[in-house]
Amino acid sequence: MDCVFTETADYRRLISALNFFIPEVLVEIYPEWKYRALDDLVPRKARRTGEWEAMLFGLCYLMTNQRLVPVYLRVQIQESMDRVNWFECRVGEQGPHGMLTRTNRTLEKQLMRLQGQEDQIDWAYWVTYGEKL
């Protein structure tokens, strides 16, 4: 199964929940995420990849400065939608002095630039959580 998501209440609930879940998972390995938060995930690609599984790729705003970073997620949730079984998350491009961020003026341009390059980005943060069923 590989289909594009329809914008529904459940889809919006998932996107909203990921804004909180991503930093919680990242802080387990990267202590600097204790003081970071995400404001809004803007998917460029969002599709179902299996029963209760999804892949999302796009940009996310950092709460502290409203600058953008790329995000790539693969997630498997329980049918009840109240638990994440498995989660792979990549956030931010690695730059010479840490994670690169961009202004929001060129959101669509940044999304287009990154499309299809999920595996070519030198990710600043990469974590896997849980066990895929």
PDB file of C-alpha atoms in Angstrom:
ATOM      1  CA  MET A   1       0.000   0.000   0.000  1.00  0.00           C
ATOM      2  CA  ASP A   2       1.361   3.401  -0.957  1.00  0.00           C
ATOM      3  CA  CYS A   3      -1.152   6.234  -1.138  1.00  0.00           C
ATOM      4  CA  VAL A   4      -1.215   9.956  -0.420  1.00  0.00           C
ATOM      5  CA  PHE A   5      -3.018  11.091   2.731  1.00  0.00           C
ATOM      6  CA  THR A   6      -6.279  12.938   2.546  1.00  0.00           C
ATOM      7  CA  GLU A   7      -6.383  15.930   4.878  1.00  0.00           C
ATOM      8  CA  THR A   8      -8.718  14.691   7.607  1.00  0.00           C
ATOM      9  CA  ALA A   9      -9.132  15.370  11.304  1.00  0.00           C
ATOM     10  CA  ASP A  10      -7.066  12.242  12.074  1.00  0.00           C
ATOM     11  CA  TYR A  11      -4.291  13.407   9.736  1.00  0.00           C
ATOM     12  CA  ARG A  12      -4.191  16.844  11.385  1.00  0.00           C
ATOM     13  CA  ARG A  13      -4.184  15.161  14.816  1.00  0.00           C
ATOM     14  CA  LEU A  14      -1.196  13.019  13.781  1.00  0.00           C
ATOM     15  CA  ILE A  15       0.741  16.042  12.479  1.00  0.00           C
ATOM     16  CA  SER A  16       0.004  17.978  15.671  1.00  0.00           C
ATOM     17  CA  ALA A  17       1.032  15.071  17.907  1.00  0.00           C
ATOM     18  CA  LEU A  18       4.325  14.680  16.039  1.00  0.00           C
ATOM     19  CA  ASN A  19       5.287  18.258  16.964  1.00  0.00           C
ATOM     20  CA  PHE A  20       5.441  17.079  20.590  1.00  0.00           C
ATOM     21  CA  PHE A  21       6.565  13.492  20.064  1.00  0.00           C
ATOM     22  CA  ILE A  22       9.635  14.232  17.900  1.00  0.00           C
ATOM     23  CA  PRO A  23      11.494  16.328  20.532  1.00  0.00           C
ATOM     24  CA  GLU A  24      10.635  13.774  23.248  1.00  0.00           C
ATOM     25  CA  VAL A  25      12.261  11.009  21.215  1.00  0.00           C
ATOM     26  CA  LEU A  26      15.254  13.117  20.158  1.00  0.00           C
ATOM     27  CA  VAL A  27      16.096  14.189  23.726  1.00  0.00           C
ATOM     28  CA  GLU A  28      16.702  10.555  24.685  1.00  0.00           C
ATOM     29  CA  ILE A  29      19.869  10.584  22.551  1.00  0.00           C
ATOM     30  CA  TYR A  30      20.538  14.289  21.988  1.00  0.00           C
ATOM     31  CA  PRO A  31      20.429  16.245  25.296  1.00  0.00           C
ATOM     32  CA  GLU A  32      20.314  19.613  23.486  1.00  0.00           C
ATOM     33  CA  TRP A  33      16.723  18.810  22.489  1.00  0.00           C
ATOM     34  CA  LYS A  34      15.684  19.300  26.117  1.00  0.00           C
ATOM     35  CA  TYR A  35      15.362  23.007  25.329  1.00  0.00           C
ATOM     36  CA  ARG A  36      14.106  22.724  21.741  1.00  0.00           C
ATOM     37  CA  ALA A  37      10.551  22.425  20.498  1.00  0.00           C
ATOM     38  CA  LEU A  38       8.848  22.167  17.135  1.00  0.00           C
ATOM     39  CA  ASP A  39       6.118  24.572  16.155  1.00  0.00           C
ATOM     40  CA  ASP A  40       4.626  23.219  12.937  1.00  0.00           C
ATOM     41  CA  LEU A  41       5.364  20.273  10.671  1.00  0.00           C
ATOM     42  CA  VAL A  42       4.772  21.160   7.000  1.00  0.00           C
ATOM     43  CA  PRO A  43       4.794  17.946   4.954  1.00  0.00           C
ATOM     44  CA  ARG A  44       5.832  18.036   1.311  1.00  0.00           C
ATOM     45  CA  LYS A  45       5.147  14.334   0.966  1.00  0.00           C
ATOM     46  CA  ALA A  46       2.833  12.425   3.269  1.00  0.00           C
ATOM     47  CA  ARG A  47       1.682   8.965   2.373  1.00  0.00           C
ATOM     48  CA  ARG A  48       0.583   5.685   3.838  1.00  0.00           C
ATOM     49  CA  THR A  49       3.171   2.982   3.385  1.00  0.00           C
ATOM     50  CA  GLY A  50       1.280   0.141   5.045  1.00  0.00           C
ATOM     51  CA  GLU A  51      -1.491  -0.689   7.444  1.00  0.00           C
ATOM     52  CA  TRP A  52      -1.187   1.987  10.163  1.00  0.00           C
ATOM     53  CA  GLU A  53       2.154   3.173   8.732  1.00  0.00           C
ATOM     54  CA  ALA A  54       3.123   6.464   7.189  1.00  0.00           C
ATOM     55  CA  MET A  55       6.045   8.375   5.721  1.00  0.00           C
ATOM     56  CA  LEU A  56       6.265  12.153   5.962  1.00  0.00           C
ATOM     57  CA  PHE A  57       8.889  14.428   4.485  1.00  0.00           C
ATOM     58  CA  GLY A  58       8.929  18.190   4.701  1.00  0.00           C
ATOM     59  CA  LEU A  59       9.998  21.050   6.907  1.00  0.00           C
ATOM     60  CA  CYS A  60       9.434  21.934  10.522  1.00  0.00           C
ATOM     61  CA  TYR A  61       9.623  25.245  12.362  1.00  0.00           C
ATOM     62  CA  LEU A  62      11.822  25.480  15.430  1.00  0.00           C
ATOM     63  CA  MET A  63       9.880  27.119  18.246  1.00  0.00           C
ATOM     64  CA  THR A  64      12.831  29.186  19.475  1.00  0.00           C
ATOM     65  CA  ASN A  65      13.479  31.167  16.301  1.00  0.00           C
ATOM     66  CA  GLN A  66      10.759  30.197  13.786  1.00  0.00           C
ATOM     67  CA  ARG A  67      13.410  28.989  11.359  1.00  0.00           C
ATOM     68  CA  LEU A  68      12.965  25.870   9.255  1.00  0.00           C
ATOM     69  CA  VAL A  69      14.696  22.489   9.230  1.00  0.00           C
ATOM     70  CA  PRO A  70      14.002  19.441   7.049  1.00  0.00           C
ATOM     71  CA  VAL A  71      12.226  16.473   8.630  1.00  0.00           C
ATOM     72  CA  TYR A  72      11.835  12.893   7.453  1.00  0.00           C
ATOM     73  CA  LEU A  73       9.614  10.519   9.421  1.00  0.00           C
ATOM     74  CA  ARG A  74       8.432   6.967   9.157  1.00  0.00           C
ATOM     75  CA  VAL A  75       5.930   5.920  11.773  1.00  0.00           C
ATOM     76  CA  GLN A  76       3.839   2.890  12.667  1.00  0.00           C
ATOM     77  CA  ILE A  77       0.976   3.434  15.110  1.00  0.00           C
ATOM     78  CA  GLN A  78      -1.485   1.092  16.780  1.00  0.00           C
ATOM     79  CA  GLU A  79      -4.935   0.813  15.260  1.00  0.00           C
ATOM     80  CA  SER A  80      -6.347   2.628  18.306  1.00  0.00           C
ATOM     81  CA  MET A  81      -4.143   5.611  17.308  1.00  0.00           C
ATOM     82  CA  ASP A  82      -3.045   6.094  20.915  1.00  0.00           C
ATOM     83  CA  ARG A  83       0.398   4.496  20.761  1.00  0.00           C
ATOM     84  CA  VAL A  84       3.427   4.642  18.474  1.00  0.00           C
ATOM     85  CA  ASN A  85       4.874   1.179  17.862  1.00  0.00           C
ATOM     86  CA  TRP A  86       7.840   2.250  15.780  1.00  0.00           C
ATOM     87  CA  PHE A  87       9.274   5.563  14.670  1.00  0.00           C
ATOM     88  CA  GLU A  88      12.239   6.664  12.568  1.00  0.00           C
ATOM     89  CA  CYS A  89      12.990  10.351  12.629  1.00  0.00           C
ATOM     90  CA  ARG A  90      15.593  12.490  10.883  1.00  0.00           C
ATOM     91  CA  VAL A  91      15.748  16.195  11.631  1.00  0.00           C
ATOM     92  CA  GLY A  92      17.903  19.040  10.325  1.00  0.00           C
ATOM     93  CA  GLU A  93      20.760  19.289   7.865  1.00  0.00           C
ATOM     94  CA  GLN A  94      24.252  19.120   9.320  1.00  0.00           C
ATOM     95  CA  GLY A  95      26.225  22.289   8.630  1.00  0.00           C
ATOM     96  CA  PRO A  96      29.788  23.327   9.385  1.00  0.00           C
ATOM     97  CA  HIS A  97      28.722  24.808  12.749  1.00  0.00           C
ATOM     98  CA  GLY A  98      25.797  22.559  13.693  1.00  0.00           C
ATOM     99  CA  MET A  99      22.304  22.242  12.337  1.00  0.00           C
ATOM    100  CA  LEU A 100      21.460  24.501   9.395  1.00  0.00           C
ATOM    101  CA  THR A 101      18.252  26.531   9.613  1.00  0.00           C
ATOM    102  CA  ARG A 102      16.471  28.658   7.041  1.00  0.00           C
ATOM    103  CA  THR A 103      13.993  31.522   7.122  1.00  0.00           C
ATOM    104  CA  ASN A 104      10.339  30.929   6.406  1.00  0.00           C
ATOM    105  CA  ARG A 105      10.283  33.363   3.470  1.00  0.00           C
ATOM    106  CA  THR A 106      11.183  30.625   1.063  1.00  0.00           C
ATOM    107  CA  LEU A 107       9.149  27.731   2.468  1.00  0.00           C
ATOM    108  CA  GLU A 108       7.916  26.370  -0.863  1.00  0.00           C
ATOM    109  CA  LYS A 109      11.362  26.781  -2.445  1.00  0.00           C
ATOM    110  CA  GLN A 110      12.977  24.837   0.408  1.00  0.00           C
ATOM    111  CA  LEU A 111      10.392  22.064   0.163  1.00  0.00           C
ATOM    112  CA  MET A 112      10.959  21.755  -3.586  1.00  0.00           C
ATOM    113  CA  ARG A 113      14.751  21.773  -3.131  1.00  0.00           C
ATOM    114  CA  LEU A 114      14.601  18.863  -0.701  1.00  0.00           C
ATOM    115  CA  GLN A 115      12.005  16.722  -2.458  1.00  0.00           C
ATOM    116  CA  GLY A 116      13.411  13.351  -3.478  1.00  0.00           C
ATOM    117  CA  GLN A 117      16.631  13.945  -1.532  1.00  0.00           C
ATOM    118  CA  GLU A 118      15.712  12.315   1.771  1.00  0.00           C
ATOM    119  CA  ASP A 119      18.692   9.956   1.562  1.00  0.00           C
ATOM    120  CA  GLN A 120      21.118  12.607   0.288  1.00  0.00           C
ATOM    121  CA  ILE A 121      20.766  14.975   3.226  1.00  0.00           C
ATOM    122  CA  ASP A 122      23.512  14.883   5.855  1.00  0.00           C
ATOM    123  CA  TRP A 123      21.052  14.675   8.754  1.00  0.00           C
ATOM    124  CA  ALA A 124      21.985  16.451  11.990  1.00  0.00           C
ATOM    125  CA  TYR A 125      19.753  14.175  14.089  1.00  0.00           C
ATOM    126  CA  TRP A 126      18.627  10.617  13.409  1.00  0.00           C
ATOM    127  CA  VAL A 127      16.836   8.352  15.845  1.00  0.00           C
ATOM    128  CA  THR A 128      14.722   5.204  15.813  1.00  0.00           C
ATOM    129  CA  TYR A 129      12.198   4.417  18.535  1.00  0.00           C
ATOM    130  CA  GLY A 130      10.247   1.279  19.387  1.00  0.00           C
ATOM    131  CA  GLU A 131       9.825  -1.948  17.486  1.00  0.00           C
ATOM    132  CA  LYS A 132       8.194  -2.291  14.095  1.00  0.00           C
ATOM    133  CA  LEU A 133       5.412  -4.894  14.131  1.00  0.00           C
TER     134      LEU A 133
END
